[in-house]
mmCIF file with all atom_site columns, C-alpha atoms and ligand atoms in Angstrom:
data_model
loop_
_atom_site.group_PDB
_atom_site.id
_atom_site.type_symbol
_atom_site.label_atom_id
_atom_site.label_alt_id
_atom_site.label_comp_id
_atom_site.label_asym_id
_atom_site.label_entity_id
_atom_site.label_seq_id
_atom_site.pdbx_PDB_ins_code
_atom_site.Cartn_x
_atom_site.Cartn_y
_atom_site.Cartn_z
_atom_site.occupancy
_atom_site.B_iso_or_equiv
_atom_site.pdbx_formal_charge
_atom_site.auth_seq_id
_atom_site.auth_comp_id
_atom_site.auth_asym_id
_atom_site.auth_atom_id
_atom_site.pdbx_PDB_model_num
ATOM   1   C  CA  . MET O 1 1   ? 64.610 103.728 137.921 1.00 49.00 ? 4   MET O CA  1
ATOM   2   C  CA  . ARG O 1 2   ? 62.798 105.858 140.489 1.00 58.00 ? 5   ARG O CA  1
ATOM   3   C  CA  . ASN O 1 3   ? 61.712 108.200 137.701 1.00 59.00 ? 6   ASN O CA  1
ATOM   4   C  CA  . VAL O 1 4   ? 60.213 105.337 135.734 1.00 65.00 ? 7   VAL O CA  1
ATOM   5   C  CA  . SER O 1 5   ? 58.191 104.156 138.695 1.00 89.00 ? 8   SER O CA  1
ATOM   6   C  CA  . ARG O 1 6   ? 57.096 107.727 139.475 1.00 93.00 ? 9   ARG O CA  1
ATOM   7   C  CA  . SER O 1 7   ? 55.762 108.138 135.903 1.00 94.00 ? 10  SER O CA  1
ATOM   8   C  CA  . GLN O 1 8   ? 54.078 104.791 136.112 1.00 95.00 ? 11  GLN O CA  1
ATOM   9   C  CA  . ARG O 1 9   ? 52.536 105.668 139.449 1.00 94.00 ? 12  ARG O CA  1
ATOM   10  C  CA  . LEU O 1 10  ? 51.041 108.867 138.010 1.00 96.00 ? 13  LEU O CA  1
ATOM   11  C  CA  . ARG O 1 11  ? 49.681 106.938 135.017 1.00 96.00 ? 14  ARG O CA  1
ATOM   12  C  CA  . ASN O 1 12  ? 48.106 104.395 137.344 1.00 95.00 ? 15  ASN O CA  1
ATOM   13  C  CA  . LEU O 1 13  ? 46.369 107.283 139.125 1.00 96.00 ? 16  LEU O CA  1
ATOM   14  C  CA  . GLY O 1 14  ? 45.032 108.581 135.822 1.00 96.00 ? 17  GLY O CA  1
ATOM   15  C  CA  . LEU O 1 15  ? 47.476 111.488 135.510 1.00 97.00 ? 18  LEU O CA  1
ATOM   16  C  CA  . VAL O 1 16  ? 49.678 112.184 132.505 1.00 96.00 ? 19  VAL O CA  1
ATOM   17  C  CA  . PRO O 1 17  ? 53.244 112.321 133.914 1.00 96.00 ? 20  PRO O CA  1
ATOM   18  C  CA  . THR O 1 18  ? 54.218 115.804 132.732 1.00 96.00 ? 21  THR O CA  1
ATOM   19  C  CA  . ILE O 1 19  ? 57.608 117.274 133.578 1.00 95.00 ? 22  ILE O CA  1
ATOM   20  C  CA  . GLN O 1 20  ? 55.954 119.667 136.032 1.00 96.00 ? 23  GLN O CA  1
ATOM   21  C  CA  . ARG O 1 21  ? 54.079 116.903 137.846 1.00 97.00 ? 24  ARG O CA  1
ATOM   22  C  CA  . LEU O 1 22  ? 57.186 114.727 138.045 1.00 96.00 ? 25  LEU O CA  1
ATOM   23  C  CA  . ALA O 1 23  ? 59.345 117.607 139.292 1.00 97.00 ? 26  ALA O CA  1
ATOM   24  C  CA  . ILE O 1 24  ? 56.853 118.562 141.996 1.00 98.00 ? 27  ILE O CA  1
ATOM   25  C  CA  . LEU O 1 25  ? 56.273 114.976 143.072 1.00 97.00 ? 28  LEU O CA  1
ATOM   26  C  CA  . GLU O 1 26  ? 60.024 114.338 143.173 1.00 96.00 ? 29  GLU O CA  1
ATOM   27  C  CA  . TYR O 1 27  ? 60.574 117.399 145.348 1.00 97.00 ? 30  TYR O CA  1
ATOM   28  C  CA  . LEU O 1 28  ? 57.787 116.392 147.741 1.00 98.00 ? 31  LEU O CA  1
ATOM   29  C  CA  . GLU O 1 29  ? 59.254 112.899 148.013 1.00 97.00 ? 32  GLU O CA  1
ATOM   30  C  CA  . SER O 1 30  ? 62.650 114.382 148.873 1.00 97.00 ? 33  SER O CA  1
ATOM   31  C  CA  . THR O 1 31  ? 61.496 116.458 151.841 1.00 97.00 ? 34  THR O CA  1
ATOM   32  C  CA  . ARG O 1 32  ? 59.876 115.861 155.198 1.00 95.00 ? 35  ARG O CA  1
ATOM   33  C  CA  . SER O 1 33  ? 59.082 119.541 155.725 1.00 96.00 ? 36  SER O CA  1
ATOM   34  C  CA  . HIS O 1 34  ? 55.456 119.428 154.470 1.00 98.00 ? 37  HIS O CA  1
ATOM   35  C  CA  . PRO O 1 35  ? 55.927 122.540 152.317 1.00 98.00 ? 38  PRO O CA  1
ATOM   36  C  CA  . THR O 1 36  ? 53.296 125.052 151.256 1.00 98.00 ? 39  THR O CA  1
ATOM   37  C  CA  . ALA O 1 37  ? 52.598 125.682 147.551 1.00 98.00 ? 40  ALA O CA  1
ATOM   38  C  CA  . GLU O 1 38  ? 54.784 128.810 147.810 1.00 97.00 ? 41  GLU O CA  1
ATOM   39  C  CA  . GLN O 1 39  ? 57.686 126.784 149.172 1.00 98.00 ? 42  GLN O CA  1
ATOM   40  C  CA  . VAL O 1 40  ? 57.202 124.091 146.516 1.00 98.00 ? 43  VAL O CA  1
ATOM   41  C  CA  . HIS O 1 41  ? 57.307 126.817 143.876 1.00 98.00 ? 44  HIS O CA  1
ATOM   42  C  CA  . SER O 1 42  ? 60.525 128.363 145.159 1.00 98.00 ? 45  SER O CA  1
ATOM   43  C  CA  . GLU O 1 43  ? 62.203 124.930 145.302 1.00 97.00 ? 46  GLU O CA  1
ATOM   44  C  CA  . VAL O 1 44  ? 61.136 123.508 141.920 1.00 97.00 ? 47  VAL O CA  1
ATOM   45  C  CA  . THR O 1 45  ? 61.958 126.721 140.047 1.00 97.00 ? 48  THR O CA  1
ATOM   46  C  CA  . LYS O 1 46  ? 65.620 126.228 141.024 1.00 97.00 ? 49  LYS O CA  1
ATOM   47  C  CA  . GLU O 1 47  ? 65.703 123.443 138.431 1.00 95.00 ? 50  GLU O CA  1
ATOM   48  C  CA  . HIS O 1 48  ? 62.715 124.359 136.303 1.00 96.00 ? 51  HIS O CA  1
ATOM   49  C  CA  . PRO O 1 49  ? 62.625 128.175 136.244 1.00 96.00 ? 52  PRO O CA  1
ATOM   50  C  CA  . SER O 1 50  ? 59.682 128.295 133.841 1.00 95.00 ? 53  SER O CA  1
ATOM   51  C  CA  . ILE O 1 51  ? 57.157 126.652 136.202 1.00 97.00 ? 54  ILE O CA  1
ATOM   52  C  CA  . SER O 1 52  ? 54.680 129.337 137.275 1.00 97.00 ? 55  SER O CA  1
ATOM   53  C  CA  . LYS O 1 53  ? 52.960 129.635 140.628 1.00 98.00 ? 56  LYS O CA  1
ATOM   54  C  CA  . ALA O 1 54  ? 49.621 128.865 138.990 1.00 98.00 ? 57  ALA O CA  1
ATOM   55  C  CA  . THR O 1 55  ? 51.067 125.645 137.572 1.00 97.00 ? 58  THR O CA  1
ATOM   56  C  CA  . VAL O 1 56  ? 52.360 124.657 141.002 1.00 98.00 ? 59  VAL O CA  1
ATOM   57  C  CA  . TYR O 1 57  ? 48.955 125.290 142.585 1.00 98.00 ? 60  TYR O CA  1
ATOM   58  C  CA  . ASN O 1 58  ? 47.121 123.384 139.838 1.00 98.00 ? 61  ASN O CA  1
ATOM   59  C  CA  . THR O 1 59  ? 49.601 120.520 139.926 1.00 98.00 ? 62  THR O CA  1
ATOM   60  C  CA  . LEU O 1 60  ? 49.404 120.150 143.708 1.00 98.00 ? 63  LEU O CA  1
ATOM   61  C  CA  . GLU O 1 61  ? 45.622 120.134 143.427 1.00 97.00 ? 64  GLU O CA  1
ATOM   62  C  CA  . ALA O 1 62  ? 45.717 117.442 140.718 1.00 97.00 ? 65  ALA O CA  1
ATOM   63  C  CA  . LEU O 1 63  ? 48.266 115.329 142.625 1.00 97.00 ? 66  LEU O CA  1
ATOM   64  C  CA  . SER O 1 64  ? 46.301 115.485 145.868 1.00 97.00 ? 67  SER O CA  1
ATOM   65  C  CA  . LYS O 1 65  ? 42.937 114.811 144.167 1.00 96.00 ? 68  LYS O CA  1
ATOM   66  C  CA  . ALA O 1 66  ? 44.426 111.766 142.454 1.00 96.00 ? 69  ALA O CA  1
ATOM   67  C  CA  . GLY O 1 67  ? 45.876 110.529 145.748 1.00 94.00 ? 70  GLY O CA  1
ATOM   68  C  CA  . ALA O 1 68  ? 49.546 110.871 144.768 1.00 95.00 ? 71  ALA O CA  1
ATOM   69  C  CA  . VAL O 1 69  ? 50.211 113.235 147.699 1.00 96.00 ? 72  VAL O CA  1
ATOM   70  C  CA  . LEU O 1 70  ? 48.348 114.318 150.806 1.00 95.00 ? 73  LEU O CA  1
ATOM   71  C  CA  . LYS O 1 71  ? 47.012 117.833 151.211 1.00 96.00 ? 74  LYS O CA  1
ATOM   72  C  CA  . LEU O 1 72  ? 47.164 118.685 154.902 1.00 96.00 ? 75  LEU O CA  1
ATOM   73  C  CA  . THR O 1 73  ? 44.992 121.294 156.582 1.00 95.00 ? 76  THR O CA  1
ATOM   74  C  CA  . VAL O 1 74  ? 47.051 121.180 159.777 1.00 94.00 ? 77  VAL O CA  1
ATOM   75  C  CA  . ASP O 1 75  ? 48.305 124.755 159.208 1.00 93.00 ? 78  ASP O CA  1
ATOM   76  C  CA  . ARG O 1 76  ? 45.319 127.102 159.127 1.00 90.00 ? 79  ARG O CA  1
ATOM   77  C  CA  . THR O 1 77  ? 47.216 129.720 157.118 1.00 92.00 ? 80  THR O CA  1
ATOM   78  C  CA  . ALA O 1 78  ? 48.159 127.557 154.108 1.00 95.00 ? 81  ALA O CA  1
ATOM   79  C  CA  . ALA O 1 79  ? 47.711 124.034 152.754 1.00 97.00 ? 82  ALA O CA  1
ATOM   80  C  CA  . ARG O 1 80  ? 50.750 121.820 153.312 1.00 98.00 ? 83  ARG O CA  1
ATOM   81  C  CA  . TYR O 1 81  ? 51.716 118.882 151.096 1.00 98.00 ? 84  TYR O CA  1
ATOM   82  C  CA  . ASP O 1 82  ? 53.137 115.458 151.973 1.00 97.00 ? 85  ASP O CA  1
ATOM   83  C  CA  . ALA O 1 83  ? 54.238 112.666 149.625 1.00 96.00 ? 86  ALA O CA  1
ATOM   84  C  CA  . ASP O 1 84  ? 54.471 110.160 152.499 1.00 94.00 ? 87  ASP O CA  1
ATOM   85  C  CA  . LEU O 1 85  ? 51.303 108.104 152.146 1.00 90.00 ? 88  LEU O CA  1
ATOM   86  C  CA  . GLU O 1 86  ? 52.073 105.720 155.007 1.00 87.00 ? 89  GLU O CA  1
ATOM   87  C  CA  . PRO O 1 87  ? 49.568 106.310 157.826 1.00 85.00 ? 90  PRO O CA  1
ATOM   88  C  CA  . HIS O 1 88  ? 51.026 108.848 160.232 1.00 91.00 ? 91  HIS O CA  1
ATOM   89  C  CA  . ALA O 1 89  ? 49.904 111.839 162.266 1.00 94.00 ? 92  ALA O CA  1
ATOM   90  C  CA  . HIS O 1 90  ? 51.218 115.415 162.231 1.00 96.00 ? 93  HIS O CA  1
ATOM   91  C  CA  . PHE O 1 91  ? 52.316 117.845 164.898 1.00 97.00 ? 94  PHE O CA  1
ATOM   92  C  CA  . TYR O 1 92  ? 52.103 121.575 164.144 1.00 97.00 ? 95  TYR O CA  1
ATOM   93  C  CA  . CYS O 1 93  ? 54.331 123.939 166.105 1.00 97.00 ? 96  CYS O CA  1
ATOM   94  C  CA  . ARG O 1 94  ? 52.564 127.258 166.625 1.00 96.00 ? 97  ARG O CA  1
ATOM   95  C  CA  . THR O 1 95  ? 55.890 128.981 167.340 1.00 96.00 ? 98  THR O CA  1
ATOM   96  C  CA  . CYS O 1 96  ? 57.983 128.046 164.279 1.00 96.00 ? 99  CYS O CA  1
ATOM   97  C  CA  . GLY O 1 97  ? 55.203 126.742 161.997 1.00 95.00 ? 100 GLY O CA  1
ATOM   98  C  CA  . GLU O 1 98  ? 56.961 123.440 161.340 1.00 96.00 ? 101 GLU O CA  1
ATOM   99  C  CA  . VAL O 1 99  ? 54.870 120.369 160.629 1.00 97.00 ? 102 VAL O CA  1
ATOM   100 C  CA  . LEU O 1 100 ? 56.486 117.248 162.067 1.00 97.00 ? 103 LEU O CA  1
ATOM   101 C  CA  . ASP O 1 101 ? 55.645 113.611 161.391 1.00 96.00 ? 104 ASP O CA  1
ATOM   102 C  CA  . VAL O 1 102 ? 54.327 111.583 164.295 1.00 94.00 ? 105 VAL O CA  1
ATOM   103 C  CA  . THR O 1 103 ? 54.308 107.802 164.120 1.00 90.00 ? 106 THR O CA  1
ATOM   104 C  CA  . VAL O 1 104 ? 51.173 106.010 165.171 1.00 86.00 ? 107 VAL O CA  1
ATOM   105 C  CA  . ASP O 1 105 ? 50.312 102.536 166.324 1.00 80.00 ? 108 ASP O CA  1
ATOM   106 C  CA  . LYS O 1 106 ? 48.472 101.342 163.239 1.00 73.00 ? 109 LYS O CA  1
ATOM   107 C  CA  . GLU O 1 107 ? 46.695 98.546  165.120 1.00 71.00 ? 110 GLU O CA  1
ATOM   108 C  CA  . ASN O 1 108 ? 45.206 100.649 167.886 1.00 72.00 ? 111 ASN O CA  1
ATOM   109 C  CA  . TRP O 1 109 ? 45.205 104.111 166.429 1.00 74.00 ? 112 TRP O CA  1
ATOM   110 C  CA  . LEU O 1 110 ? 41.532 104.346 165.648 1.00 74.00 ? 113 LEU O CA  1
ATOM   111 C  CA  . GLY O 1 111 ? 39.916 102.255 168.355 1.00 74.00 ? 114 GLY O CA  1
ATOM   112 C  CA  . GLU O 1 112 ? 37.084 99.790  168.134 1.00 75.00 ? 115 GLU O CA  1
ATOM   113 C  CA  . ARG O 1 113 ? 34.231 102.060 167.154 1.00 80.00 ? 116 ARG O CA  1
ATOM   114 C  CA  . LEU O 1 114 ? 35.364 101.933 163.529 1.00 79.00 ? 117 LEU O CA  1
ATOM   115 C  CA  . ALA O 1 115 ? 34.832 98.185  163.285 1.00 77.00 ? 118 ALA O CA  1
ATOM   116 C  CA  . GLY O 1 116 ? 32.503 97.491  160.369 1.00 82.00 ? 119 GLY O CA  1
ATOM   117 C  CA  . HIS O 1 117 ? 33.321 100.742 158.557 1.00 83.00 ? 120 HIS O CA  1
ATOM   118 C  CA  . ARG O 1 118 ? 35.789 100.959 155.702 1.00 82.00 ? 121 ARG O CA  1
ATOM   119 C  CA  . VAL O 1 119 ? 38.377 103.624 156.529 1.00 80.00 ? 122 VAL O CA  1
ATOM   120 C  CA  . GLU O 1 120 ? 39.889 105.212 153.432 1.00 78.00 ? 123 GLU O CA  1
ATOM   121 C  CA  . SER O 1 121 ? 41.963 107.968 154.992 1.00 76.00 ? 124 SER O CA  1
ATOM   122 C  CA  . VAL O 1 122 ? 42.679 109.458 158.388 1.00 80.00 ? 125 VAL O CA  1
ATOM   123 C  CA  . ARG O 1 123 ? 44.076 112.869 159.318 1.00 84.00 ? 126 ARG O CA  1
ATOM   124 C  CA  . THR O 1 124 ? 45.283 113.384 162.843 1.00 90.00 ? 127 THR O CA  1
ATOM   125 C  CA  . TYR O 1 125 ? 46.725 116.739 163.862 1.00 95.00 ? 128 TYR O CA  1
ATOM   126 C  CA  . ALA O 1 126 ? 48.323 117.675 167.149 1.00 96.00 ? 129 ALA O CA  1
ATOM   127 C  CA  . TYR O 1 127 ? 49.082 121.296 168.019 1.00 97.00 ? 130 TYR O CA  1
ATOM   128 C  CA  . GLY O 1 128 ? 51.538 122.864 170.421 1.00 97.00 ? 131 GLY O CA  1
ATOM   129 C  CA  . ILE O 1 129 ? 55.170 123.941 170.704 1.00 97.00 ? 132 ILE O CA  1
ATOM   130 C  CA  . CYS O 1 130 ? 57.919 121.727 169.332 1.00 97.00 ? 133 CYS O CA  1
ATOM   131 C  CA  . GLU O 1 131 ? 60.883 120.404 171.268 1.00 96.00 ? 134 GLU O CA  1
ATOM   132 C  CA  . SER O 1 132 ? 63.429 122.826 169.796 1.00 95.00 ? 135 SER O CA  1
ATOM   133 C  CA  . CYS O 1 133 ? 61.186 125.888 170.335 1.00 97.00 ? 136 CYS O CA  1
ATOM   134 C  CA  . LEU O 1 134 ? 60.673 124.778 173.942 1.00 97.00 ? 137 LEU O CA  1
ATOM   135 C  CA  . ALA O 1 135 ? 64.453 124.497 174.361 1.00 95.00 ? 138 ALA O CA  1
ATOM   136 C  CA  . ASN O 1 136 ? 64.897 128.052 173.005 1.00 93.00 ? 139 ASN O CA  1
ATOM   137 C  CA  . GLU O 1 137 ? 62.215 129.341 175.355 1.00 88.00 ? 140 GLU O CA  1
ATOM   138 C  CA  . ASN O 1 138 ? 64.023 127.846 178.331 1.00 82.00 ? 141 ASN O CA  1
ATOM   139 C  CA  . GLU O 1 139 ? 67.314 129.490 177.338 1.00 82.00 ? 142 GLU O CA  1
ATOM   140 C  CA  . GLU O 1 140 ? 65.834 132.986 177.380 1.00 72.00 ? 143 GLU O CA  1
HETATM 141 ZN ZN1 . ZN  T 2 .   ? 58.816 124.961 166.789 1.00 53.77 ? 28  ZN  T ZN1 1
HETATM 142 ZN ZN1 . ZN  T 2 .   ? 53.824 113.776 157.052 1.00 53.77 ? 29  ZN  T ZN1 1
#
């Protein structure tokens, strides 16, 4: 049933639901790790060994342009991808490179100065050292 709705969702966004697109979207929906294109490639080729890196890059580009996934620029070294379209912020750990989800107060997140404008998307990035890297630092 999930596969049917995923195909339908891609069609609604104007994308033909190819096997590659569905496989990549399914993988992104299954993870909270905000993978890079390289990581997406190494995961989806476990089940679909014929998908090339170029296809993964092109598919991620098409999915993010159509609004099926978010392309995050939180990591300056590589684009990261997120299938969670609910408004949330991201925390980037400069020690381990993990991108973590941060919940936001949807009512007060943006403040009053946006009144009168139509907000279509928001990207909020926080940078620092994550909890588990801090714990490791303290052990040393
Ligand atoms: Zn960390
Ligand atoms: Zn996220």
